[in-house]
Amino acid sequence: MDNDKKLVVFYSLQGNTRFIAEEIKKNIGCDLLEIKLKKNIKSKGFMKYLIGGIQAITNKKPELLPYEINLDDYKTIIIGTPIWAGHFSPAINSFLSENEIRNKNIAAYCCFAGSGSGKAFKILKEILQDDNTFIGELEIQDPLKTDKDGVSLKVNKWLDKIMNKSVSA
Ligand SMILES: Cc1cc2nc3c(=O)[nH]c(=O)nc-3n(C[C@H](O)[C@H](O)[C@H](O)COP(=O)(O)O)c2cc1C
C-alpha cells in the first residue's frame, strides 16, 4: 500500500464541489471519487431547496449509485460537499454510513451560496474525529460564480497547510 495516497470523495449537484475536487487533483495528484444519488434531485427550480434541505436536516441517507473504492488504499481522505440547509449533503451522509473510516487523515471542504458552512464541519468531526486525524477544513463560496484564479490560490494555500499536518503511517 502506498501510505501517502490521497482521495477526494465528493458529491456535487451543480458542479461547484466537483470544480474544487478537480483543483485539488491538479495540485496534489489525488484520486477522485464522485458519489451520485440513485435518485438525484433536479438541479433546476426551487423545489430542490425544499426537498434537499429537508433530507439534509432530517439526516437522510439516500441510496447511492454503485461505486468502487477500497479505502484501505488511502491514508488521506478529503471530503467535499455542498452545504444544504446548513448541513453536509445527504449523499455524504450515505457514504459515511456505508464505509468504516478509521486511521486516516481527514480534511473536508464545502461549497456554499451565502450562509457559510453551518453545522457541516462540526457534525463531520463528531462522526470522524475519534478514529481519525482531522487535518483541516475549508469553505468556498460558489466557486463557479467567482474569480477562478482566486479560488485556485485559496485551495492551493489550504492544501499546502493541511498536507504539512498529515500523519504518514
Ligand atoms: C438543497 C440545497 C440547499 C442549500 N442550502 C444552502 C445553505 O443552507 N446555505 C448556503 O450558503 N447555500 C446553500 N445552498 C447552495 C449550495 O450549497 C451552493 O450553491 C454550492 O456551491 C453548490 O454546490 P454544488 O454545485 O457542488 O452542488 C443550497 C443548495 C441546495 C441545492
Coordinates of C-alpha atoms and ligand atoms in Angstrom, one line a residue:
M1 CA 0.0 0.0 0.0
D2 CA 1.2 3.5 -0.9
N3 CA 0.8 5.2 2.5
D4 CA 0.7 8.6 1.0
K5 CA -2.2 8.1 -1.3
K6 CA -4.9 10.6 -1.2
L7 CA -8.6 10.5 -2.2
V8 CA -11.2 13.2 -2.6
V9 CA -14.6 11.9 -2.2
F10 CA -17.3 14.3 -3.1
Y11 CA -20.9 14.9 -4.1
S12 CA -21.9 17.8 -6.3
L13 CA -25.4 18.7 -7.6
Q14 CA -24.4 21.8 -9.6
G15 CA -20.7 21.5 -10.3
N16 CA -19.1 23.7 -7.7
T17 CA -17.9 20.9 -5.4
R18 CA -16.7 19.0 -8.5
F19 CA -14.7 22.0 -9.7
I20 CA -12.9 22.2 -6.3
A21 CA -12.2 18.4 -6.4
E22 CA -10.6 18.9 -9.8
E23 CA -8.5 21.8 -8.5
I24 CA -7.3 19.6 -5.6
K25 CA -6.4 16.8 -8.1
K26 CA -4.4 19.3 -10.2
N27 CA -2.5 20.3 -7.1
I28 CA -1.8 17.1 -5.3
G29 CA -2.4 14.4 -7.9
C30 CA -5.0 12.5 -5.8
D31 CA -7.8 10.1 -6.9
L32 CA -11.3 11.4 -7.2
L33 CA -14.5 9.6 -6.2
E34 CA -17.7 11.4 -7.2
I35 CA -20.6 9.8 -5.4
K36 CA -24.0 10.1 -7.0
L37 CA -27.5 9.6 -5.8
K38 CA -29.6 6.8 -7.3
K39 CA -32.5 9.3 -7.4
N40 CA -30.9 12.7 -7.8
I41 CA -32.9 15.8 -7.1
K42 CA -33.5 18.1 -10.1
S43 CA -30.8 20.8 -10.2
K44 CA -33.2 23.5 -11.5
G45 CA -36.1 25.1 -9.8
F46 CA -37.0 26.0 -6.2
M47 CA -38.2 22.6 -5.1
K48 CA -34.7 21.3 -4.9
Y49 CA -34.1 23.6 -1.9
L50 CA -37.1 22.2 -0.1
I51 CA -36.5 18.5 -0.9
G52 CA -32.8 18.6 -0.5
G53 CA -32.9 20.8 2.6
I54 CA -35.4 18.5 4.4
Q55 CA -33.3 15.5 3.5
A56 CA -30.2 17.1 4.9
I57 CA -31.9 18.4 8.2
T58 CA -33.5 15.0 8.8
N59 CA -30.3 13.1 8.4
K60 CA -31.5 11.0 5.4
K61 CA -29.2 8.5 3.9
P62 CA -30.4 8.2 0.3
E63 CA -29.3 5.3 -1.9
L64 CA -26.1 5.9 -3.9
L65 CA -25.3 4.7 -7.3
P66 CA -22.8 1.8 -7.1
Y67 CA -19.2 2.9 -6.8
E68 CA -15.9 1.1 -6.5
I69 CA -13.4 2.1 -3.9
N70 CA -11.0 0.5 -1.5
L71 CA -10.5 3.0 1.3
D72 CA -7.6 0.8 2.7
D73 CA -5.6 2.1 -0.3
Y74 CA -5.6 5.7 1.1
K75 CA -4.1 7.4 4.1
T76 CA -5.7 10.8 3.5
I77 CA -9.3 11.4 2.6
I78 CA -10.7 14.8 1.7
I79 CA -14.5 15.0 1.8
G80 CA -16.2 17.6 -0.4
T81 CA -19.8 18.6 -0.1
P82 CA -22.2 21.4 -1.0
I83 CA -24.0 22.9 2.0
W84 CA -27.6 22.0 2.1
A85 CA -29.7 23.8 4.8
G86 CA -26.6 24.3 6.9
H87 CA -25.6 20.6 6.8
F88 CA -23.4 18.5 4.6
S89 CA -25.3 16.9 1.7
P90 CA -27.3 13.6 2.3
A91 CA -25.1 11.7 -0.2
I92 CA -22.1 12.2 2.1
N93 CA -24.2 11.0 5.0
S94 CA -24.9 7.8 3.0
F95 CA -21.2 7.4 2.1
L96 CA -20.2 7.8 5.8
S97 CA -22.7 5.3 6.9
E98 CA -21.7 2.6 4.4
N99 CA -17.9 2.9 4.9
E100 CA -15.9 2.5 8.0
I101 CA -13.3 5.3 8.0
R102 CA -10.5 4.8 10.5
N103 CA -6.9 5.7 10.9
K104 CA -7.0 8.3 8.1
N105 CA -6.0 11.9 7.8
I106 CA -9.3 13.6 7.2
A107 CA -9.9 17.0 5.6
A108 CA -13.2 18.5 4.4
Y109 CA -14.3 21.3 2.2
C110 CA -17.7 22.7 1.4
C111 CA -19.2 24.9 -1.2
F112 CA -22.0 27.3 -0.1
A113 CA -24.0 30.1 -1.6
G114 CA -24.4 32.6 1.2
S115 CA -24.6 31.4 4.7
G116 CA -21.3 29.5 5.1
S117 CA -20.6 26.0 6.4
G118 CA -23.3 25.9 9.1
K119 CA -23.1 22.7 11.2
A120 CA -21.4 20.7 8.5
F121 CA -17.8 20.6 9.8
K122 CA -18.9 20.2 13.4
I123 CA -21.0 17.2 12.6
L124 CA -18.4 15.7 10.4
K125 CA -15.9 16.0 13.2
E126 CA -18.3 14.4 15.7
I127 CA -18.6 11.4 13.3
L128 CA -14.9 11.1 12.3
Q129 CA -12.7 12.7 14.9
D130 CA -12.3 9.8 17.4
D131 CA -10.9 7.3 14.9
N132 CA -9.1 9.6 12.5
T133 CA -6.8 12.7 12.5
F134 CA -8.7 15.8 11.3
I135 CA -6.3 18.0 9.4
G136 CA -8.3 20.8 8.1
E137 CA -11.5 22.4 6.7
L138 CA -12.2 24.9 4.0
E139 CA -15.4 26.8 2.9
I140 CA -15.7 28.3 -0.5
Q141 CA -18.5 30.5 -1.8
D142 CA -19.9 29.2 -5.1
P143 CA -16.6 28.9 -6.9
L144 CA -18.2 28.7 -10.4
K145 CA -19.5 32.2 -9.8
T146 CA -16.3 33.7 -8.6
D147 CA -12.8 34.5 -9.8
K148 CA -11.3 31.1 -10.7
D149 CA -7.7 32.2 -10.1
G150 CA -8.6 33.5 -6.6
V151 CA -10.3 30.2 -5.8
S152 CA -7.3 28.2 -7.1
L153 CA -5.0 30.2 -4.9
K154 CA -7.2 29.7 -1.9
V155 CA -7.4 26.0 -2.4
N156 CA -3.7 25.6 -3.1
K157 CA -2.7 27.6 0.1
W158 CA -5.1 25.4 2.1
L159 CA -3.6 22.2 0.7
D160 CA -0.1 23.4 1.5
K161 CA -1.1 24.0 5.0
I162 CA -3.0 20.8 5.6
M163 CA -0.6 18.5 3.9
N164 CA 2.0 19.5 6.4
K165 CA -0.3 18.3 9.2
S166 CA -1.0 14.9 7.7
V167 CA 0.4 11.9 9.6
S168 CA 2.0 9.2 7.5
A169 CA 1.5 5.7 8.6
Ligands
LIG1 C1 -30.9 21.8 -1.3 C2 -30.0 22.9 -1.2 C3 -29.8 23.6 0.0 C4 -28.9 24.6 0.1 N1 -28.7 25.2 1.3 C5 -27.7 26.1 1.5 C6 -27.5 26.7 2.7 O1 -28.1 26.4 3.8 N2 -26.5 27.7 2.8 C7 -25.8 28.1 1.7 O2 -25.0 29.0 1.9 N3 -26.0 27.6 0.5 C8 -27.0 26.6 0.3 N4 -27.2 26.0 -0.9 C9 -26.3 26.4 -2.0 C10 -25.2 25.4 -2.3 O3 -24.6 25.0 -1.1 C11 -24.1 26.1 -3.1 O4 -24.6 26.7 -4.3 C12 -23.0 25.1 -3.5 O5 -21.9 25.9 -4.1 C13 -23.5 24.1 -4.5 O6 -22.5 23.1 -4.7 P1 -22.6 22.1 -6.0 O7 -22.6 23.0 -7.2 O8 -21.4 21.3 -5.9 O9 -23.9 21.3 -5.9 C14 -28.1 25.0 -1.0 C15 -28.3 24.4 -2.3 C16 -29.2 23.3 -2.4 C17 -29.4 22.6 -3.7

